[in-house]
Amino acid sequence: MASNRLKNIKSTLLSDNYYILKKLSFDYLMSNGTWVNQMREVYDRGDGAGILLYNTEKQTVILTKQFRMPTYQNDNEDGFLVEITAGMLDKDNPEDCIIRETEEEVGYRINKVTKVYEAYTSPGVMTEKMHFLLRSIPMI
């Protein structure tokens, strides 16, 4: 997995208070053949899973509303967001994680989900990869 476009990677721990924040410096080979030194702060909070719960009878989706401090800091008046059900993997596989989170967040017990895709949520600053799943459910 090593890249021939990277060398001299140095990592400095900035915080491990809640998750891990590191400062990385490295040399990167540009497409014109020159090496440039770059620096990035990288936040590592682990991977997560989210699910779109689709109510087949009502033809609606089930969402949750949660307070998110970073959005409050960035002009979200009350800090609440309407979101899909989601959570951190916490050493589970994505399917087990989202089954647990669905019961915790919306109170609905599911036993089978379909993985749709996975993506990095904010690859410029975070290591987090989200696994997105889908479940069609009858009326709740």
Coordinates of C-alpha atoms in Angstrom, one line a residue, residues 10-64:
K10 CA 6.5 12.2 10.2
S11 CA 3.7 12.0 12.7
T12 CA 3.2 14.1 15.8
L13 CA 0.4 13.4 18.2
L14 CA -1.6 16.6 19.0
S15 CA -4.4 15.1 21.0
D16 CA -5.9 11.8 22.1
N17 CA -8.5 13.4 24.3
Y18 CA -11.6 11.9 22.6
Y19 CA -10.3 10.6 19.4
I20 CA -6.8 11.0 17.8
L21 CA -5.6 14.2 16.2
K22 CA -2.2 14.0 14.5
K23 CA 0.0 16.5 12.6
L24 CA 1.6 14.8 9.6
S25 CA 4.4 16.2 7.5
F26 CA 5.6 14.5 4.4
D27 CA 7.3 15.0 1.1
Y28 CA 5.0 14.6 -1.9
L29 CA 6.0 14.1 -5.5
M30 CA 4.1 16.5 -7.8
S31 CA 3.1 15.5 -11.3
N32 CA 5.8 17.8 -12.7
G33 CA 8.5 15.7 -10.9
T34 CA 9.3 18.1 -8.0
W35 CA 9.1 17.1 -4.4
V36 CA 7.2 19.5 -2.0
N37 CA 7.0 19.3 1.7
Q38 CA 3.4 19.3 2.9
M39 CA 1.7 19.3 6.3
R40 CA -1.8 18.1 7.3
E41 CA -3.7 17.6 10.5
V42 CA -5.6 14.3 10.5
Y43 CA -8.4 13.4 12.8
D44 CA -8.9 9.6 13.4
R45 CA -12.2 8.7 15.0
G46 CA -12.7 5.2 13.5
D47 CA -15.1 4.1 10.9
G48 CA -18.9 4.2 11.0
A49 CA -22.1 3.0 9.5
G50 CA -25.3 4.7 8.5
I51 CA -28.6 3.3 7.2
L52 CA -31.5 4.7 5.2
L53 CA -34.6 3.1 6.7
Y54 CA -37.4 3.1 4.0
N55 CA -41.0 2.6 5.1
T56 CA -42.5 0.7 2.1
E57 CA -46.2 1.4 3.1
K58 CA -45.8 5.1 3.6
Q59 CA -43.1 5.5 1.0
T60 CA -41.1 7.6 3.5
V61 CA -37.7 7.4 5.2
I62 CA -37.1 7.4 9.0
L63 CA -34.6 9.9 10.2
T64 CA -33.3 11.0 13.6

